[in-house]
CSV table of C-alpha atoms and ligand atoms in Angstrom, one decimal:
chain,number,residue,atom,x,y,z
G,1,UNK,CA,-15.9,11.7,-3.4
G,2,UNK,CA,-16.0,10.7,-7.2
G,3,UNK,CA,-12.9,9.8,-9.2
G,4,UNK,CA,-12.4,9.3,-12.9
G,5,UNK,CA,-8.9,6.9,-12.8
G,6,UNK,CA,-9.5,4.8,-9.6
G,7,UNK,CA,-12.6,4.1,-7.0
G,8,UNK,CA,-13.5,4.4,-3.3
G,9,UNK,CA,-16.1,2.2,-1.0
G,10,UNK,CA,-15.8,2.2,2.5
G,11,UNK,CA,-18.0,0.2,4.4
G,12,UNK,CA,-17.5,-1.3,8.1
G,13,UNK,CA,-14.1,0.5,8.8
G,14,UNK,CA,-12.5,-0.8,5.2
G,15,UNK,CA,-11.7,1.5,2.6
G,16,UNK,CA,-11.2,-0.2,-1.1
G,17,UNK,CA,-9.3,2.1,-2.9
G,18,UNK,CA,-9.5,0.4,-6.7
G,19,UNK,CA,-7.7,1.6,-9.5
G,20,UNK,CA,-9.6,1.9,-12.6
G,21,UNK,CA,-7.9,2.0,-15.8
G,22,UNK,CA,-8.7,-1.4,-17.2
G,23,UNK,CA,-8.0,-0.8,-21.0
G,24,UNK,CA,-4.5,-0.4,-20.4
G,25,UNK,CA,-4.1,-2.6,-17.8
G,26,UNK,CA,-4.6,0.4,-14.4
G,27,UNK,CA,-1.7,2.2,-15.9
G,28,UNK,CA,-1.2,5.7,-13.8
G,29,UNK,CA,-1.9,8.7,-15.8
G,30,UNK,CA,-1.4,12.1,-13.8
G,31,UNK,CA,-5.2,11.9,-13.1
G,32,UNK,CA,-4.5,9.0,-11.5
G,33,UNK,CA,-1.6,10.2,-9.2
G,34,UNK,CA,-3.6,13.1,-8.2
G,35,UNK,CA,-6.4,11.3,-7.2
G,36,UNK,CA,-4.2,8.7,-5.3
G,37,UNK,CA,-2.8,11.6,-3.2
G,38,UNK,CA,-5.8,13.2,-2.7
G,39,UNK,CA,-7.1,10.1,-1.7
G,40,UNK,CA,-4.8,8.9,0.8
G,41,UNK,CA,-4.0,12.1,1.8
G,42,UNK,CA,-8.3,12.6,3.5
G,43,UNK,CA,-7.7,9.3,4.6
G,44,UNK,CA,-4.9,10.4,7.4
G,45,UNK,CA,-7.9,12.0,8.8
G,46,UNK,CA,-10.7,9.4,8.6
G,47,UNK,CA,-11.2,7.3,12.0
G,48,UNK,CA,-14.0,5.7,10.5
G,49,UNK,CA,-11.4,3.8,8.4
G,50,UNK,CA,-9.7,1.1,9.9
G,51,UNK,CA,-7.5,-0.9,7.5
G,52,UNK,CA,-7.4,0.0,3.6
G,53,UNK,CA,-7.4,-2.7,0.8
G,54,UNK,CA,-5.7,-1.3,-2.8
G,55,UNK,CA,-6.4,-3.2,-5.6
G,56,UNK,CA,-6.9,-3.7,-9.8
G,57,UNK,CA,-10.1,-3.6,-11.7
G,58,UNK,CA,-10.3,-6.5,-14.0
G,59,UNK,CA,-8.4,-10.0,-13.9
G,60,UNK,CA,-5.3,-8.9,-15.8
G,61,UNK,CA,-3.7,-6.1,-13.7
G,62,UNK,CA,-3.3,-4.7,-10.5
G,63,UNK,CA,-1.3,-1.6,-12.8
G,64,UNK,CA,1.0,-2.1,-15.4
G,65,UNK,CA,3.1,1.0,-14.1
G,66,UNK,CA,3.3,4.3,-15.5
G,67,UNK,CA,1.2,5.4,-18.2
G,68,UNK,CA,3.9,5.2,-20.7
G,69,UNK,CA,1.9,7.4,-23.8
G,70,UNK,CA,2.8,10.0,-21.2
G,71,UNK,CA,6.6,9.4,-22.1
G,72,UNK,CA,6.4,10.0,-25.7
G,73,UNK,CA,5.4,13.8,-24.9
G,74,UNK,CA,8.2,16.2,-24.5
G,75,UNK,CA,8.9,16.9,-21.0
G,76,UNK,CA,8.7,20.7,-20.4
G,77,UNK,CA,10.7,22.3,-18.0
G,78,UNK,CA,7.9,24.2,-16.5
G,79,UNK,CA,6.0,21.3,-15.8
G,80,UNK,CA,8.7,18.6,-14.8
G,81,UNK,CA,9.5,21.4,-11.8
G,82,UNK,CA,6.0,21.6,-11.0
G,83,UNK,CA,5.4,17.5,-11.0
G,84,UNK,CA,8.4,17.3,-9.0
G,85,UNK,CA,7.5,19.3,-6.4
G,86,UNK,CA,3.3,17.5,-5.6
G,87,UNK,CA,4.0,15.0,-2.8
G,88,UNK,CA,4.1,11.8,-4.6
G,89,UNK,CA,0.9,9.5,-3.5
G,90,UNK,CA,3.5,6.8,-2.0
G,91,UNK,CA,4.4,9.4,0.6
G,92,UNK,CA,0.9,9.8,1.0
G,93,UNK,CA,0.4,6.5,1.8
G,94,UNK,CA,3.4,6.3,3.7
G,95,UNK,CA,1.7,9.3,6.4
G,96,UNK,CA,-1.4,7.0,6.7
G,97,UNK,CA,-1.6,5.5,10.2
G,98,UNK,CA,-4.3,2.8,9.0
G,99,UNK,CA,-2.6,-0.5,7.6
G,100,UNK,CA,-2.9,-0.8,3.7
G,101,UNK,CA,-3.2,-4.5,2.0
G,102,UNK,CA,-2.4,-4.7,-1.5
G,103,UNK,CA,-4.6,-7.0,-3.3
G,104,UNK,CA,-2.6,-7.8,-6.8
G,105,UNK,CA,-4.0,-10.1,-9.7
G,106,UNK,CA,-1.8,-10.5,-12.7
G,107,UNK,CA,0.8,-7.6,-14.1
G,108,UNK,CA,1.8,-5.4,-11.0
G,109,UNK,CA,4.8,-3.8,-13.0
G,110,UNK,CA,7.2,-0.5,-12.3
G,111,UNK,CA,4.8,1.9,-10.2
G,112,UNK,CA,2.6,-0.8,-10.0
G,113,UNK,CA,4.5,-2.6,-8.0
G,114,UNK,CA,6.0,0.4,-6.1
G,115,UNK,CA,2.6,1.1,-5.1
G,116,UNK,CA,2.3,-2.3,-3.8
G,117,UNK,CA,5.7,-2.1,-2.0
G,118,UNK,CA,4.2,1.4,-0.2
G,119,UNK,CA,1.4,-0.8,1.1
G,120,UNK,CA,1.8,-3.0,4.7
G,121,UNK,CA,1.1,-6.3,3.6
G,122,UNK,CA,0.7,-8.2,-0.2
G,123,UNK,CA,-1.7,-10.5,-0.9
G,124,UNK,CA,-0.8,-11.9,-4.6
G,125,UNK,CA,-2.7,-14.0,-6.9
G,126,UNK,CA,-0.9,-16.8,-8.3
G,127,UNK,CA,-1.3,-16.0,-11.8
G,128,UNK,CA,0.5,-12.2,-10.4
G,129,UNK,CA,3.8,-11.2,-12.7
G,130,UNK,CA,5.7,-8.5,-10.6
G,131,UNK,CA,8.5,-6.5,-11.6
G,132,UNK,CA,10.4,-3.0,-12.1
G,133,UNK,CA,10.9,-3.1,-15.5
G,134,UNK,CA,11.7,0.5,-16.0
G,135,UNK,CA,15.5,0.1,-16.8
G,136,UNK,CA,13.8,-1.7,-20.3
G,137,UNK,CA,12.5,1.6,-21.3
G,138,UNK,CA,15.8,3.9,-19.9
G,139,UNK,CA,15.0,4.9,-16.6
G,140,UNK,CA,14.9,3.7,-13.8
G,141,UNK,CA,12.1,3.2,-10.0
G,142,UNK,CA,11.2,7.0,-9.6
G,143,UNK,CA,8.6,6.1,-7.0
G,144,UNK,CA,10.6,4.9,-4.0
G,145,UNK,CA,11.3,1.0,-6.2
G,146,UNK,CA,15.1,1.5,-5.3
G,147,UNK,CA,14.8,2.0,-1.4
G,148,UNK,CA,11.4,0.0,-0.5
G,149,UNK,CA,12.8,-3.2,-3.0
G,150,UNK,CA,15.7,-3.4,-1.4
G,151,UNK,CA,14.7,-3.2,2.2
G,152,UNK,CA,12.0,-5.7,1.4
G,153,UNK,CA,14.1,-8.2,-0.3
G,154,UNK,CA,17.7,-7.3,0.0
G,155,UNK,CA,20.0,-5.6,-1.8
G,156,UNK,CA,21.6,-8.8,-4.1
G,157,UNK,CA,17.8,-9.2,-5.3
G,158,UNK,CA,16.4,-6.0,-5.7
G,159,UNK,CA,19.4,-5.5,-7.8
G,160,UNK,CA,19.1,-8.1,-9.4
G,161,UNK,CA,15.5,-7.7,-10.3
G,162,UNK,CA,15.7,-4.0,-11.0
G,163,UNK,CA,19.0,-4.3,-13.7
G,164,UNK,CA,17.1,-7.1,-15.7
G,165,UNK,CA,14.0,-5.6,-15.8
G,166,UNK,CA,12.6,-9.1,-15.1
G,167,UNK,CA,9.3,-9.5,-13.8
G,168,UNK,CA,8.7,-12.9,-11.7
G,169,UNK,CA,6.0,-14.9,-10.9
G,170,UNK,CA,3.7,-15.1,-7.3
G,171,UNK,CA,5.6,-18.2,-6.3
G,172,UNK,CA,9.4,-16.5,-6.3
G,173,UNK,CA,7.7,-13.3,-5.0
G,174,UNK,CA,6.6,-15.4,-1.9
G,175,UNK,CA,10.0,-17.1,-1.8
G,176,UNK,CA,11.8,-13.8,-1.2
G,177,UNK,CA,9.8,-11.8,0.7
G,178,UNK,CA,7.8,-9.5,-1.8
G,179,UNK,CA,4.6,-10.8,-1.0
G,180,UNK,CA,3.0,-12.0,2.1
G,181,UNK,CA,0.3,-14.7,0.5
G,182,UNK,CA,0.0,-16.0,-2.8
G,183,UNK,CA,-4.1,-17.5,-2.7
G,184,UNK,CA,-5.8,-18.6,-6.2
G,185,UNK,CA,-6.7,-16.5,-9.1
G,186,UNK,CA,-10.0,-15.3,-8.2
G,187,UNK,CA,-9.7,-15.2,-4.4
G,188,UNK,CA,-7.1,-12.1,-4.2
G,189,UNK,CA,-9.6,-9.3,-3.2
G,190,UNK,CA,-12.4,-11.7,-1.0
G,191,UNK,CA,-8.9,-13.0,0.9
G,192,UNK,CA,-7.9,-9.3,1.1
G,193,UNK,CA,-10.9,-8.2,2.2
G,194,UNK,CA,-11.5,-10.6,4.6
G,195,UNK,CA,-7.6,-10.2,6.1
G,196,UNK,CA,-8.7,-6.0,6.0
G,197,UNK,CA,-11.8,-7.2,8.5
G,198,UNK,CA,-9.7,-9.1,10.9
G,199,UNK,CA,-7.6,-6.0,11.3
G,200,UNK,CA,-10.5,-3.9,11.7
G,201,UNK,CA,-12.0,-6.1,14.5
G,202,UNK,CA,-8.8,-4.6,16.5
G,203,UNK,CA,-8.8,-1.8,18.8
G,204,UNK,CA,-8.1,0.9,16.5
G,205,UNK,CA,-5.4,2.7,18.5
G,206,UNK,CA,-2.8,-0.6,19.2
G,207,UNK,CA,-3.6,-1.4,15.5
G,208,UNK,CA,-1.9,2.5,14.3
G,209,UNK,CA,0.6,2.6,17.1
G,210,UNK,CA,1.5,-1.5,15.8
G,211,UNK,CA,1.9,0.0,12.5
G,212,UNK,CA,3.5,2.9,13.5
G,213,UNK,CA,6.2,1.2,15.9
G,214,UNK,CA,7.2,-1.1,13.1
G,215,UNK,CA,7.3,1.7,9.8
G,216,UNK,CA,8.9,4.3,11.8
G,217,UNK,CA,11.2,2.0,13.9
G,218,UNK,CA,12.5,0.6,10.6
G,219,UNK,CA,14.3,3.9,9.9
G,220,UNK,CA,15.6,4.6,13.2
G,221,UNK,CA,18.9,3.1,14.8
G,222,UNK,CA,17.8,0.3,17.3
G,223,UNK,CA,17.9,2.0,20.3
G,224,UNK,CA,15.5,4.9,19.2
G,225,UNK,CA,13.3,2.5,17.7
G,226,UNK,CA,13.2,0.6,21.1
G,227,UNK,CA,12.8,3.7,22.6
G,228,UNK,CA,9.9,4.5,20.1
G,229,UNK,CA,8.2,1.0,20.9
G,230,UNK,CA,8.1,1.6,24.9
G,231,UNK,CA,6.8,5.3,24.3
G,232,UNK,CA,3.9,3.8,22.1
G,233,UNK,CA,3.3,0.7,24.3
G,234,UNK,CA,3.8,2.7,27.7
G,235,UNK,CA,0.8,5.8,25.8
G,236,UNK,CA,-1.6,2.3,24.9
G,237,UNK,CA,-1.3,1.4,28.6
G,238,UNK,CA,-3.7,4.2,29.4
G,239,UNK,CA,-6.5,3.7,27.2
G,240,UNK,CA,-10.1,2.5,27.9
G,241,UNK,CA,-9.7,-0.3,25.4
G,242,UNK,CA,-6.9,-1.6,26.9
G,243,UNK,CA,-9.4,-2.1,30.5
G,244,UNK,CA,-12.3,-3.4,28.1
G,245,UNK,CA,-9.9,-6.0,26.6
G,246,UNK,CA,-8.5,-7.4,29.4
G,247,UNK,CA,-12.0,-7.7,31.1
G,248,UNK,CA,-13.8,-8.5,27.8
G,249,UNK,CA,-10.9,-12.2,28.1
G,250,UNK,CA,-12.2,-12.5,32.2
G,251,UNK,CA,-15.4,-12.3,31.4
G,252,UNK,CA,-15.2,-14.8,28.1
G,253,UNK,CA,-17.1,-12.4,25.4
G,254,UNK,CA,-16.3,-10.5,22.6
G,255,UNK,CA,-14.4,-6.6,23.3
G,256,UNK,CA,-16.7,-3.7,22.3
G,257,UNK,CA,-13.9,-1.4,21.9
G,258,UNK,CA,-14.4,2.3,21.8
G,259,UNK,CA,-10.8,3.8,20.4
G,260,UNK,CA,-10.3,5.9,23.6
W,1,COA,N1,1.2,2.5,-20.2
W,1,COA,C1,0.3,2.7,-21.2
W,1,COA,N2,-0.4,1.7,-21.8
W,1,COA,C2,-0.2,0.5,-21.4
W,1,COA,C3,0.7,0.1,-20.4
W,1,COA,C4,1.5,1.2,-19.8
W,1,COA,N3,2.3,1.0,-18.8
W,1,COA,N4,0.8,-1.2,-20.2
W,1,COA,C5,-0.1,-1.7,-21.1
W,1,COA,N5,-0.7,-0.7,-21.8
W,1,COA,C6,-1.7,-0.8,-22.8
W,1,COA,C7,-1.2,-1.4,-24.1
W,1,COA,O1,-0.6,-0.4,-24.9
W,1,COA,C8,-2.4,-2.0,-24.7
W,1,COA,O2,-3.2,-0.9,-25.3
W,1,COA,P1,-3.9,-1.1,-26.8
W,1,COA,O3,-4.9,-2.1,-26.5
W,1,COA,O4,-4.4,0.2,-27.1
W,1,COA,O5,-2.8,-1.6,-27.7
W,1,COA,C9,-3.2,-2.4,-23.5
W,1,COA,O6,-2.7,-1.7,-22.4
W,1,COA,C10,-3.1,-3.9,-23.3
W,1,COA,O7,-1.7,-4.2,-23.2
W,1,COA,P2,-0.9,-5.3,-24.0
W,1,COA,O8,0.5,-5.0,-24.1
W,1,COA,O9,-1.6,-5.5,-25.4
W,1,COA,O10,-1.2,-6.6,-23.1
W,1,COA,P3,-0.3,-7.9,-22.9
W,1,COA,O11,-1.2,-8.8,-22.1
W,1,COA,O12,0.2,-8.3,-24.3
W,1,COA,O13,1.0,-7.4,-22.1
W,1,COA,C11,2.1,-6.2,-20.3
W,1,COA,C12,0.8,-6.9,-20.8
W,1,COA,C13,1.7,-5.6,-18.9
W,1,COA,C14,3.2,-7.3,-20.1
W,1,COA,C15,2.5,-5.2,-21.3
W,1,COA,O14,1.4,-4.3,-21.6
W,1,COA,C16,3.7,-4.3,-20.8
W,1,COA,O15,4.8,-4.7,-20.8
W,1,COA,N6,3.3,-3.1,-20.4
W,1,COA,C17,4.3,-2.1,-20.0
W,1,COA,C18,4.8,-2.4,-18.5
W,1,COA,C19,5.9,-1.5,-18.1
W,1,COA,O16,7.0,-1.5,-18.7
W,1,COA,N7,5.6,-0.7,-17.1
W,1,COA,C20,6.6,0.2,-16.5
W,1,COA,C21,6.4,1.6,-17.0
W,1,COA,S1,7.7,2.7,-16.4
């Protein structure tokens, strides 16, 4: 498949998706939305993929948010209906089963950084600037900022960071919970990669139903969720892989699992 506004490579069950925009820092245009959903949208259906990595070309940005030229243009009815109704590439990502790492260097700002919070884990750089910023230019998160923000960080600080429009630096976003690692400038995508290939050394059905029992848990009431986990773990009790790891840890080698 061959983009214009971001890449693909998939090689040894990881999928890179990069985006691609590095004159204005990997801001989204509509191609680039469209192509994000398309994107995650054939990757619901790709076994072959095990874990995906989503990340910036260049060392400035991972995206500096909407494309905002495509503000200044009058918003016609007609098409503001019809934008509104495409599934928005977060909920894309959000019906992936395979885990998504962001990998962010420098400026992950506004949709940016509500692509990052769509993703499973954040690896920063710790030259990375993150923040919603789009109450500076009158509006505010359209791409899930207010709800994901707040049930990553709390509500006092995703407030706080979505009414100032502040963006902070890799060291606070560690401190409260936006990002999982902070590693050097220049390491972000190798330590992403490399995080991506651990994953994908698991057997691939506990790694989706992991994922799975922890996303959709999150928006169920605690007993459901519970209820949820024992269905998932009592279903991963009946694979082959589940035989071949236990025998692969008797017999003291490696698991050659077969995702059945
Ligand atoms: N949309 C469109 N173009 C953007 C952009 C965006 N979101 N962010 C940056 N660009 C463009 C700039 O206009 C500039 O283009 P030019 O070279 O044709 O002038 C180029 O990318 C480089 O950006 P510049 O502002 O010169 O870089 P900087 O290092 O001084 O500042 C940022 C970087 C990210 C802090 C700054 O560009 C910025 O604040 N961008 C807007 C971020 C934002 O508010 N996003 C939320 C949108 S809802």
């Amino acid at each position: 498949m061959t983009y214009e506004a971001i890449r693909y490579e998939a090689a040894d069950g990881v999928a890179t998706v990069t985006l691609n925009r590095p004159d204005v820092h990997n801001a989204m245009n509509e191609t680039m939305r469209r192509e994000l959903t398309d994107c995650f949208a054939g990757l619901v259906a790709d076994d072959t993929v095990r874990v995906v990595v989503v990340t910036g070309t260049g060392q400035r940005a991972f995206s500096a948010g909407a494309d905002i030229r495509e503000f200044v243009a009058p918003q016609v009815p007609t098409v503001f209906r019809e934008s509104r109704k495409r599934v928005d590439f977060r909920q894309a990502m959000d019906r992936c089963p395979q885990p998504i790492i962001a990998a962010i260097r420098g400026f992950a700002l506004g949709g940016g950084l509500e692509l990052a919070l769509a993703c499973d884990i954040r690896v920063a750089s710790d030259d990375a600037q993150l923040g919603l910023t789009e109450v500076n230019l009158a509006i505010i998160p359209g791409g899930g900022g207010t709800q994901r923000l707040p049930r990553l960080v709390g509500r006092g600080k995703a407030l706080e960071m979505i009414l100032t429009g502040a963006r902070i630096g890799a060291s606070e976003a560690l401190a409260i919970g936006l990002v999982e690692r902070v590693v050097p400038a220049g390491e972000v995508l190798a330590h992403a990669q490399t995080l991506a290939r651990t994953l994908a050394d698991k057997a691939p059905v506990a790694l989706r139903y992991a994922k799975e029992a922890v996303v959709k848990g999150l928006e169920l009431p605690l007993v459901d969720g519970l209820r949820l986990e024992n269905d998932l773990a009592t279903l991963l009790r009946t694979t082959d892989d589940r035989v071949e790891g236990a025998r692969a840890f008797l017999e003291k080698r490696k698991p050659r699992w077969t995702g059945r």
